[in-house]
XYZ file of C-alpha atoms in Angstrom:
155
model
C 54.760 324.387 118.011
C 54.414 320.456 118.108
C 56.190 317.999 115.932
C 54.649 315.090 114.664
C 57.140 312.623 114.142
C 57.027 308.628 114.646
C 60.570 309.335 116.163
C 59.171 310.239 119.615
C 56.959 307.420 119.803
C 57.599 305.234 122.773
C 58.638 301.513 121.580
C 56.138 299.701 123.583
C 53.143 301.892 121.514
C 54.495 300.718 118.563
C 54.465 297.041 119.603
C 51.059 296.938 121.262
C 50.230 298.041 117.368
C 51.905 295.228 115.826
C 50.132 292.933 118.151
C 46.825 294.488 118.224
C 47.262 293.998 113.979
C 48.187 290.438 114.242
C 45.399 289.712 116.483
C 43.042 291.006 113.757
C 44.529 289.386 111.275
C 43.974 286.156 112.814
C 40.767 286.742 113.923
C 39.911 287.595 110.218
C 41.406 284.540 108.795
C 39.526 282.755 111.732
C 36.461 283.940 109.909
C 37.501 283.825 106.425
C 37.697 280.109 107.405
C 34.524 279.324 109.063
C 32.407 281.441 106.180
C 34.572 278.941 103.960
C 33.496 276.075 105.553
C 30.210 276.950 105.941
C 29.987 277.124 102.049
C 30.952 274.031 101.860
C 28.541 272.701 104.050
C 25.538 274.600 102.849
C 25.517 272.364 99.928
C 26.682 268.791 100.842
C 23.812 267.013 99.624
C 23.924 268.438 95.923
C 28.005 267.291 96.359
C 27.065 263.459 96.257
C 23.854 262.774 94.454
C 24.120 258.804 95.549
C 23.490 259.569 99.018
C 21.394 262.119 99.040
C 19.537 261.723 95.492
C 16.203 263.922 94.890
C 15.618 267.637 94.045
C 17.221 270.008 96.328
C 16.589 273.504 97.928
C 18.686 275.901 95.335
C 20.782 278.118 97.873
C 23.277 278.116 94.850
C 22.796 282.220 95.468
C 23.350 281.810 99.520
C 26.415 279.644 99.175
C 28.069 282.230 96.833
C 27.800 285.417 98.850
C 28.999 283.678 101.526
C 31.909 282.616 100.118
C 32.419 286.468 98.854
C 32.259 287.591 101.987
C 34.818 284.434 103.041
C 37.102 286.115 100.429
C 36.954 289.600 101.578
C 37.243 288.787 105.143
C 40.604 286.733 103.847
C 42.251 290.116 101.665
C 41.396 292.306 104.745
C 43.471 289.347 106.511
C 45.874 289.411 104.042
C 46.064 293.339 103.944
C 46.144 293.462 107.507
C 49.091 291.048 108.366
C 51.365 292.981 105.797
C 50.835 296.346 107.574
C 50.888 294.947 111.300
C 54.392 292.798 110.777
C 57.826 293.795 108.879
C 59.344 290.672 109.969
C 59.540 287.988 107.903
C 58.526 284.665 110.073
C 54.798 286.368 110.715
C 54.341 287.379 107.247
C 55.627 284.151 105.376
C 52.779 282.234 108.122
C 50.151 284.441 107.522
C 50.719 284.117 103.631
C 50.930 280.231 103.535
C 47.664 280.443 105.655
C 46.192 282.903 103.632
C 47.329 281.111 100.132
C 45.884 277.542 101.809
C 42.201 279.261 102.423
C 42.396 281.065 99.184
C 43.274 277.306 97.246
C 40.480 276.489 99.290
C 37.614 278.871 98.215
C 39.012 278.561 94.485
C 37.884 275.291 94.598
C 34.822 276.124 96.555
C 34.204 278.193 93.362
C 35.065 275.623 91.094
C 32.375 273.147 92.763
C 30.170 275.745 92.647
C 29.959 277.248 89.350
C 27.957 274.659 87.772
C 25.037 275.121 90.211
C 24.982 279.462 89.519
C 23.450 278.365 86.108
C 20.325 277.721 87.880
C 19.922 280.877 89.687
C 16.444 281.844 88.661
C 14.960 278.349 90.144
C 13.725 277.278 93.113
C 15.428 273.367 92.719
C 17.603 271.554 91.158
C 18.752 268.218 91.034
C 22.758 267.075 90.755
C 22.550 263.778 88.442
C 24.782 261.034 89.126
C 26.332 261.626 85.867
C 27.457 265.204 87.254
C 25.592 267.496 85.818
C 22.654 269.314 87.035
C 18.904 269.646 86.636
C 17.360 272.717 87.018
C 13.603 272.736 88.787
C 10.911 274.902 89.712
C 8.488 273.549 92.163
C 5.440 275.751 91.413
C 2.965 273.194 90.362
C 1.147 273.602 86.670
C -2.498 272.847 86.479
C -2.315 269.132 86.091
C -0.154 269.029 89.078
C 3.194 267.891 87.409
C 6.493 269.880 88.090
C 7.978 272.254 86.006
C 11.297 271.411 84.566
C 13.968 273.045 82.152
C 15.197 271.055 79.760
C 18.850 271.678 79.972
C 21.514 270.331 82.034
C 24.618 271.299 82.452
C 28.255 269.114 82.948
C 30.215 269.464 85.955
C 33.529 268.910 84.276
């Protein structure tokens, strides 16, 4: 008969644990970072119409899973440093970090809500009054673009 008790477990196994966890933690709010940033990026020219004005790729739909999976890789980050660390120092740093990227793709989210309106179209255009202008660049017969009539306020 074999007991199966943490008791017996050699210190050094239970450190090489702690470290292996905080190394995956990082690494995962390395990533929850770049996929961050890289949603950011992926839509700099709809972010300031004056210098890049004109009707723009929509990757409104792009931009938004990628900051999903920016989010999940930050809770498994989150999840992660809890479990690996009991001590205080490691947690409270991986929290701040965590609660900077997480201020960080809430306003990602913010900026980007205006543009999930126009999912269904192909373009769309960010005014410089700050809203947007949906498009659709399948020509009609006549050869003008289509264009929905709505816009919507980036408040």
């Amino acid at each position: 008969m074999t007991r199966n008790t943490t008791a017996g477990t050699p210190r050094a196994a239970k450190a090489s644990g702690g470290f292996a966890g905080g190394c995956l933690a990082v690494g995962l709010m390395v990533l929850s970072a770049l996929l961050i940033l890289v949603s950011f990026g992926a839509t700099t020219e709809l972010d300031a119409p004056d210098a890049f004005p004109g009707i723009k790729d929509n990757r409104s739909g792009l931009v938004l899973m990628i900051l999903i999976l920016g989010l999940a890789a930050l809770l498994g980050a989150m999840a992660t440093a809890l479990r690996a660390s009991r001590n205080a120092l490691p947690t409270a740093a991986a929290g701040l970090a965590c609660a900077v990227l997480l201020a960080a793709a809430g306003y990602r989210a913010y900026t980007l809500a205006p543009m999930l309106t126009c999912w269904g179209h192909e373009s769309l255009a960010h005014n410089p009054d700050g809203s947007y202008t949906c498009h659709d660049r399948r020509t009609r017969p006549h050869g003008s673009l289509a264009r929905t009539s709505w816009t919507l306020n980036d408040a």
